[in-house]
């Protein structure tokens, strides 16, 4: 299951959006560890690309699950 993680960064006008196969609990654990160590929070997306943000600059994380794409007309 793919999860979209939106990362709010302090003093940045736009949020970062990353689609990952990692579970939300795992992502939160990584952030907690990075904050405790005063280091960089990293997350790898579903295509293997890595995003890094200084942990003390992360304002929020927002998780949404991918329910698949709807294709066609008149789908409700």
PDB file of N, CA and C in Angstrom:
ATOM      1  N   UNK A   1       0.847  -1.183   0.000  1.00  0.00           N
ATOM      2  CA  UNK A   1       0.000   0.000   0.000  1.00  0.00           C
ATOM      3  C   UNK A   1       0.889   1.242   0.000  1.00  0.00           C
ATOM      4  N   UNK A   2       0.603   2.146  -0.883  1.00  0.00           N
ATOM      5  CA  UNK A   2       1.349   3.391  -0.967  1.00  0.00           C
ATOM      6  C   UNK A   2       0.687   4.451  -0.103  1.00  0.00           C
ATOM      7  N   UNK A   3       1.511   5.182   0.628  1.00  0.00           N
ATOM      8  CA  UNK A   3       1.037   6.253   1.492  1.00  0.00           C
ATOM      9  C   UNK A   3       1.669   7.557   1.032  1.00  0.00           C
ATOM     10  N   UNK A   4       0.855   8.597   0.927  1.00  0.00           N
ATOM     11  CA  UNK A   4       1.391   9.917   0.607  1.00  0.00           C
ATOM     12  C   UNK A   4       1.663  10.641   1.918  1.00  0.00           C
ATOM     13  N   UNK A   5       2.881  11.146   2.065  1.00  0.00           N
ATOM     14  CA  UNK A   5       3.273  11.893   3.249  1.00  0.00           C
ATOM     15  C   UNK A   5       3.534  13.335   2.820  1.00  0.00           C
ATOM     16  N   UNK A   6       2.791  14.246   3.414  1.00  0.00           N
ATOM     17  CA  UNK A   6       3.024  15.669   3.167  1.00  0.00           C
ATOM     18  C   UNK A   6       3.801  16.205   4.351  1.00  0.00           C
ATOM     19  N   UNK A   7       4.926  16.842   4.047  1.00  0.00           N
ATOM     20  CA  UNK A   7       5.823  17.337   5.081  1.00  0.00           C
ATOM     21  C   UNK A   7       5.799  18.861   5.061  1.00  0.00           C
ATOM     22  N   UNK A   8       5.354  19.438   6.143  1.00  0.00           N
ATOM     23  CA  UNK A   8       5.393  20.890   6.289  1.00  0.00           C
ATOM     24  C   UNK A   8       6.747  21.294   6.835  1.00  0.00           C
ATOM     25  N   UNK A   9       7.373  22.257   6.199  1.00  0.00           N
ATOM     26  CA  UNK A   9       8.693  22.722   6.614  1.00  0.00           C
ATOM     27  C   UNK A   9       8.575  24.167   7.076  1.00  0.00           C
ATOM     28  N   UNK A  10       9.146  24.464   8.236  1.00  0.00           N
ATOM     29  CA  UNK A  10       9.100  25.822   8.777  1.00  0.00           C
ATOM     30  C   UNK A  10       9.725  26.804   7.789  1.00  0.00           C
ATOM     31  N   UNK A  11       9.111  27.967   7.680  1.00  0.00           N
ATOM     32  CA  UNK A  11       9.583  29.064   6.827  1.00  0.00           C
ATOM     33  C   UNK A  11       9.618  28.705   5.341  1.00  0.00           C
ATOM     34  N   UNK A  12       8.835  27.726   4.935  1.00  0.00           N
ATOM     35  CA  UNK A  12       8.721  27.363   3.521  1.00  0.00           C
ATOM     36  C   UNK A  12       7.255  27.514   3.129  1.00  0.00           C
ATOM     37  N   UNK A  13       7.009  28.112   1.988  1.00  0.00           N
ATOM     38  CA  UNK A  13       5.631  28.378   1.575  1.00  0.00           C
ATOM     39  C   UNK A  13       4.914  27.141   1.034  1.00  0.00           C
ATOM     40  N   UNK A  14       5.648  26.134   0.625  1.00  0.00           N
ATOM     41  CA  UNK A  14       5.036  24.917   0.086  1.00  0.00           C
ATOM     42  C   UNK A  14       5.463  23.719   0.904  1.00  0.00           C
ATOM     43  N   UNK A  15       4.587  22.708   0.945  1.00  0.00           N
ATOM     44  CA  UNK A  15       4.927  21.478   1.635  1.00  0.00           C
ATOM     45  C   UNK A  15       5.541  20.493   0.650  1.00  0.00           C
ATOM     46  N   UNK A  16       6.279  19.533   1.181  1.00  0.00           N
ATOM     47  CA  UNK A  16       6.853  18.474   0.362  1.00  0.00           C
ATOM     48  C   UNK A  16       5.874  17.311   0.336  1.00  0.00           C
ATOM     49  N   UNK A  17       5.716  16.665  -0.786  1.00  0.00           N
ATOM     50  CA  UNK A  17       4.819  15.531  -0.916  1.00  0.00           C
ATOM     51  C   UNK A  17       5.624  14.328  -1.402  1.00  0.00           C
ATOM     52  N   UNK A  18       5.576  13.248  -0.616  1.00  0.00           N
ATOM     53  CA  UNK A  18       6.348  12.045  -0.925  1.00  0.00           C
ATOM     54  C   UNK A  18       5.426  10.834  -0.869  1.00  0.00           C
ATOM     55  N   UNK A  19       5.415  10.020  -1.919  1.00  0.00           N
ATOM     56  CA  UNK A  19       4.661   8.762  -1.915  1.00  0.00           C
ATOM     57  C   UNK A  19       5.634   7.657  -1.533  1.00  0.00           C
ATOM     58  N   UNK A  20       5.319   6.944  -0.456  1.00  0.00           N
ATOM     59  CA  UNK A  20       6.227   5.929   0.056  1.00  0.00           C
ATOM     60  C   UNK A  20       5.481   4.643   0.373  1.00  0.00           C
ATOM     61  N   UNK A  21       6.233   3.555   0.406  1.00  0.00           N
ATOM     62  CA  UNK A  21       5.678   2.258   0.790  1.00  0.00           C
ATOM     63  C   UNK A  21       5.825   2.014   2.288  1.00  0.00           C
ATOM     64  N   UNK A  22       6.490   2.923   3.000  1.00  0.00           N
ATOM     65  CA  UNK A  22       6.703   2.777   4.441  1.00  0.00           C
ATOM     66  C   UNK A  22       5.402   3.021   5.201  1.00  0.00           C
ATOM     67  N   UNK A  23       5.250   2.341   6.304  1.00  0.00           N
ATOM     68  CA  UNK A  23       4.071   2.513   7.159  1.00  0.00           C
ATOM     69  C   UNK A  23       4.177   3.839   7.909  1.00  0.00           C
ATOM     70  N   UNK A  24       3.053   4.502   8.175  1.00  0.00           N
ATOM     71  CA  UNK A  24       3.087   5.774   8.911  1.00  0.00           C
ATOM     72  C   UNK A  24       3.815   5.681  10.247  1.00  0.00           C
ATOM     73  N   UNK A  25       3.636   4.577  10.987  1.00  0.00           N
ATOM     74  CA  UNK A  25       4.332   4.417  12.263  1.00  0.00           C
ATOM     75  C   UNK A  25       5.847   4.410  12.082  1.00  0.00           C
ATOM     76  N   UNK A  26       6.312   3.809  11.009  1.00  0.00           N
ATOM     77  CA  UNK A  26       7.739   3.765  10.713  1.00  0.00           C
ATOM     78  C   UNK A  26       8.273   5.162  10.399  1.00  0.00           C
ATOM     79  N   UNK A  27       7.511   5.926   9.632  1.00  0.00           N
ATOM     80  CA  UNK A  27       7.921   7.294   9.278  1.00  0.00           C
ATOM     81  C   UNK A  27       7.986   8.163  10.537  1.00  0.00           C
ATOM     82  N   UNK A  28       6.982   8.045  11.393  1.00  0.00           N
ATOM     83  CA  UNK A  28       6.974   8.813  12.643  1.00  0.00           C
ATOM     84  C   UNK A  28       8.141   8.420  13.542  1.00  0.00           C
ATOM     85  N   UNK A  29       8.467   7.146  13.584  1.00  0.00           N
ATOM     86  CA  UNK A  29       9.597   6.677  14.377  1.00  0.00           C
ATOM     87  C   UNK A  29      10.905   7.276  13.871  1.00  0.00           C
ATOM     88  N   UNK A  30      11.053   7.320  12.546  1.00  0.00           N
ATOM     89  CA  UNK A  30      12.257   7.926  11.953  1.00  0.00           C
ATOM     90  C   UNK A  30      12.357   9.409  12.316  1.00  0.00           C
ATOM     91  N   UNK A  31      11.223  10.103  12.280  1.00  0.00           N
ATOM     92  CA  UNK A  31      11.226  11.524  12.634  1.00  0.00           C
ATOM     93  C   UNK A  31      11.580  11.716  14.105  1.00  0.00           C
ATOM     94  N   UNK A  32      10.991  10.911  14.982  1.00  0.00           N
ATOM     95  CA  UNK A  32      11.300  11.016  16.425  1.00  0.00           C
ATOM     96  C   UNK A  32      12.796  10.796  16.682  1.00  0.00           C
ATOM     97  N   UNK A  33      13.362   9.794  16.028  1.00  0.00           N
ATOM     98  CA  UNK A  33      14.785   9.501  16.194  1.00  0.00           C
ATOM     99  C   UNK A  33      15.636  10.666  15.697  1.00  0.00           C
ATOM    100  N   UNK A  34      15.294  11.206  14.540  1.00  0.00           N
ATOM    101  CA  UNK A  34      16.053  12.328  13.985  1.00  0.00           C
ATOM    102  C   UNK A  34      15.949  13.569  14.879  1.00  0.00           C
ATOM    103  N   UNK A  35      14.771  13.790  15.463  1.00  0.00           N
ATOM    104  CA  UNK A  35      14.598  14.940  16.356  1.00  0.00           C
ATOM    105  C   UNK A  35      15.400  14.751  17.645  1.00  0.00           C
ATOM    106  N   UNK A  36      15.393  13.539  18.188  1.00  0.00           N
ATOM    107  CA  UNK A  36      16.148  13.259  19.411  1.00  0.00           C
ATOM    108  C   UNK A  36      17.651  13.408  19.186  1.00  0.00           C
ATOM    109  N   UNK A  37      18.113  13.028  17.995  1.00  0.00           N
ATOM    110  CA  UNK A  37      19.539  13.111  17.659  1.00  0.00           C
ATOM    111  C   UNK A  37      19.936  14.469  17.096  1.00  0.00           C
ATOM    112  N   UNK A  38      18.939  15.369  16.909  1.00  0.00           N
ATOM    113  CA  UNK A  38      19.182  16.683  16.309  1.00  0.00           C
ATOM    114  C   UNK A  38      19.896  16.523  14.960  1.00  0.00           C
ATOM    115  N   UNK A  39      19.333  15.613  14.123  1.00  0.00           N
ATOM    116  CA  UNK A  39      19.947  15.319  12.830  1.00  0.00           C
ATOM    117  C   UNK A  39      18.965  15.573  11.697  1.00  0.00           C
ATOM    118  N   UNK A  40      19.182  14.914  10.586  1.00  0.00           N
ATOM    119  CA  UNK A  40      18.375  15.100   9.383  1.00  0.00           C
ATOM    120  C   UNK A  40      17.335  13.986   9.287  1.00  0.00           C
ATOM    121  N   UNK A  41      16.087  14.359   9.012  1.00  0.00           N
ATOM    122  CA  UNK A  41      15.006  13.408   8.770  1.00  0.00           C
ATOM    123  C   UNK A  41      15.020  13.058   7.293  1.00  0.00           C
ATOM    124  N   UNK A  42      15.099  11.771   6.987  1.00  0.00           N
ATOM    125  CA  UNK A  42      15.098  11.331   5.591  1.00  0.00           C
ATOM    126  C   UNK A  42      13.947  10.365   5.361  1.00  0.00           C
ATOM    127  N   UNK A  43      13.397  10.426   4.167  1.00  0.00           N
ATOM    128  CA  UNK A  43      12.333   9.525   3.758  1.00  0.00           C
ATOM    129  C   UNK A  43      12.579   9.171   2.292  1.00  0.00           C
ATOM    130  N   UNK A  44      12.397   7.889   1.975  1.00  0.00           N
ATOM    131  CA  UNK A  44      12.603   7.401   0.611  1.00  0.00           C
ATOM    132  C   UNK A  44      11.251   7.126  -0.024  1.00  0.00           C
ATOM    133  N   UNK A  45      11.071   7.632  -1.242  1.00  0.00           N
ATOM    134  CA  UNK A  45       9.784   7.452  -1.916  1.00  0.00           C
ATOM    135  C   UNK A  45       9.702   6.086  -2.592  1.00  0.00           C
ATOM    136  N   UNK A  46       8.564   5.824  -3.199  1.00  0.00           N
ATOM    137  CA  UNK A  46       8.295   4.532  -3.822  1.00  0.00           C
ATOM    138  C   UNK A  46       9.210   4.242  -5.010  1.00  0.00           C
ATOM    139  N   UNK A  47       9.833   5.274  -5.575  1.00  0.00           N
ATOM    140  CA  UNK A  47      10.726   5.096  -6.722  1.00  0.00           C
ATOM    141  C   UNK A  47      12.195   5.068  -6.318  1.00  0.00           C
ATOM    142  N   UNK A  48      12.471   5.113  -4.995  1.00  0.00           N
ATOM    143  CA  UNK A  48      13.840   5.032  -4.515  1.00  0.00           C
ATOM    144  C   UNK A  48      14.543   6.364  -4.323  1.00  0.00           C
ATOM    145  N   UNK A  49      13.836   7.472  -4.539  1.00  0.00           N
ATOM    146  CA  UNK A  49      14.439   8.792  -4.332  1.00  0.00           C
ATOM    147  C   UNK A  49      14.335   9.166  -2.853  1.00  0.00           C
ATOM    148  N   UNK A  50      15.332   9.866  -2.340  1.00  0.00           N
ATOM    149  CA  UNK A  50      15.364  10.221  -0.927  1.00  0.00           C
ATOM    150  C   UNK A  50      15.201  11.728  -0.760  1.00  0.00           C
ATOM    151  N   UNK A  51      14.369  12.109   0.211  1.00  0.00           N
ATOM    152  CA  UNK A  51      14.155  13.510   0.576  1.00  0.00           C
ATOM    153  C   UNK A  51      14.714  13.673   1.980  1.00  0.00           C
ATOM    154  N   UNK A  52      15.480  14.732   2.205  1.00  0.00           N
ATOM    155  CA  UNK A  52      16.077  14.992   3.510  1.00  0.00           C
ATOM    156  C   UNK A  52      15.715  16.398   3.971  1.00  0.00           C
ATOM    157  N   UNK A  53      15.322  16.506   5.238  1.00  0.00           N
ATOM    158  CA  UNK A  53      14.936  17.782   5.841  1.00  0.00           C
ATOM    159  C   UNK A  53      15.538  17.819   7.242  1.00  0.00           C
ATOM    160  N   UNK A  54      16.134  18.945   7.640  1.00  0.00           N
ATOM    161  CA  UNK A  54      16.590  19.030   9.031  1.00  0.00           C
ATOM    162  C   UNK A  54      15.404  18.778   9.971  1.00  0.00           C
ATOM    163  N   UNK A  55      15.548  17.844  10.895  1.00  0.00           N
ATOM    164  CA  UNK A  55      14.437  17.421  11.748  1.00  0.00           C
ATOM    165  C   UNK A  55      13.840  18.582  12.540  1.00  0.00           C
ATOM    166  N   UNK A  56      14.660  19.532  12.946  1.00  0.00           N
ATOM    167  CA  UNK A  56      14.130  20.644  13.745  1.00  0.00           C
ATOM    168  C   UNK A  56      13.338  21.646  12.912  1.00  0.00           C
ATOM    169  N   UNK A  57      13.318  21.482  11.592  1.00  0.00           N
ATOM    170  CA  UNK A  57      12.549  22.369  10.705  1.00  0.00           C
ATOM    171  C   UNK A  57      11.231  21.753  10.249  1.00  0.00           C
ATOM    172  N   UNK A  58      10.965  20.487  10.625  1.00  0.00           N
ATOM    173  CA  UNK A  58       9.708  19.830  10.252  1.00  0.00           C
ATOM    174  C   UNK A  58       8.595  20.395  11.121  1.00  0.00           C
ATOM    175  N   UNK A  59       7.582  20.980  10.478  1.00  0.00           N
ATOM    176  CA  UNK A  59       6.455  21.567  11.204  1.00  0.00           C
ATOM    177  C   UNK A  59       5.358  20.523  11.427  1.00  0.00           C
ATOM    178  N   UNK A  60       5.101  19.671  10.422  1.00  0.00           N
ATOM    179  CA  UNK A  60       4.066  18.650  10.546  1.00  0.00           C
ATOM    180  C   UNK A  60       4.246  17.576   9.484  1.00  0.00           C
ATOM    181  N   UNK A  61       3.624  16.424   9.737  1.00  0.00           N
ATOM    182  CA  UNK A  61       3.502  15.352   8.757  1.00  0.00           C
ATOM    183  C   UNK A  61       2.026  15.067   8.600  1.00  0.00           C
ATOM    184  N   UNK A  62       1.588  14.882   7.369  1.00  0.00           N
ATOM    185  CA  UNK A  62       0.188  14.575   7.075  1.00  0.00           C
ATOM    186  C   UNK A  62       0.177  13.336   6.192  1.00  0.00           C
ATOM    187  N   UNK A  63      -0.534  12.293   6.641  1.00  0.00           N
ATOM    188  CA  UNK A  63      -0.569  11.019   5.924  1.00  0.00           C
ATOM    189  C   UNK A  63      -1.907  10.821   5.233  1.00  0.00           C
ATOM    190  N   UNK A  64      -1.876  10.377   3.978  1.00  0.00           N
ATOM    191  CA  UNK A  64      -3.085   9.966   3.272  1.00  0.00           C
ATOM    192  C   UNK A  64      -2.767   8.654   2.563  1.00  0.00           C
ATOM    193  N   UNK A  65      -3.720   7.733   2.546  1.00  0.00           N
ATOM    194  CA  UNK A  65      -3.498   6.465   1.855  1.00  0.00           C
ATOM    195  C   UNK A  65      -3.981   6.590   0.422  1.00  0.00           C
ATOM    196  N   UNK A  66      -3.320   5.878  -0.454  1.00  0.00           N
ATOM    197  CA  UNK A  66      -3.677   5.885  -1.870  1.00  0.00           C
ATOM    198  C   UNK A  66      -4.777   4.859  -2.097  1.00  0.00           C
ATOM    199  N   UNK A  67      -5.950   5.326  -2.480  1.00  0.00           N
ATOM    200  CA  UNK A  67      -7.070   4.414  -2.709  1.00  0.00           C
ATOM    201  C   UNK A  67      -7.164   3.982  -4.168  1.00  0.00           C
ATOM    202  N   UNK A  68      -6.155   4.290  -4.946  1.00  0.00           N
ATOM    203  CA  UNK A  68      -6.183   3.921  -6.358  1.00  0.00           C
ATOM    204  C   UNK A  68      -6.809   5.034  -7.182  1.00  0.00           C
ATOM    205  N   UNK A  69      -6.548   4.995  -8.441  1.00  0.00           N
ATOM    206  CA  UNK A  69      -7.081   6.034  -9.327  1.00  0.00           C
ATOM    207  C   UNK A  69      -8.387   5.574  -9.949  1.00  0.00           C
ATOM    208  N   UNK A  70      -9.346   6.480  -9.999  1.00  0.00           N
ATOM    209  CA  UNK A  70     -10.615   6.177 -10.649  1.00  0.00           C
ATOM    210  C   UNK A  70     -10.491   6.562 -12.116  1.00  0.00           C
ATOM    211  N   UNK A  71     -10.893   5.654 -12.974  1.00  0.00           N
ATOM    212  CA  UNK A  71     -10.785   5.887 -14.409  1.00  0.00           C
ATOM    213  C   UNK A  71     -12.175   5.740 -15.009  1.00  0.00           C
ATOM    214  N   UNK A  72     -12.497   6.639 -15.915  1.00  0.00           N
ATOM    215  CA  UNK A  72     -13.773   6.534 -16.606  1.00  0.00           C
ATOM    216  C   UNK A  72     -14.693   7.691 -16.287  1.00  0.00           C
ATOM    217  N   UNK A  73     -15.873   7.631 -16.842  1.00  0.00           N
ATOM    218  CA  UNK A  73     -16.862   8.684 -16.659  1.00  0.00           C
ATOM    219  C   UNK A  73     -17.968   8.193 -15.745  1.00  0.00           C
ATOM    220  N   UNK A  74     -18.496   9.095 -14.948  1.00  0.00           N
ATOM    221  CA  UNK A  74     -19.644   8.792 -14.121  1.00  0.00           C
ATOM    222  C   UNK A  74     -19.374   7.917 -12.925  1.00  0.00           C
ATOM    223  N   UNK A  75     -18.119   7.772 -12.530  1.00  0.00           N
ATOM    224  CA  UNK A  75     -17.824   6.988 -11.346  1.00  0.00           C
ATOM    225  C   UNK A  75     -18.126   7.796 -10.104  1.00  0.00           C
ATOM    226  N   UNK A  76     -18.741   7.159  -9.137  1.00  0.00           N
ATOM    227  CA  UNK A  76     -19.052   7.868  -7.897  1.00  0.00           C
ATOM    228  C   UNK A  76     -18.326   7.256  -6.740  1.00  0.00           C
TER     229      UNK A  76
END
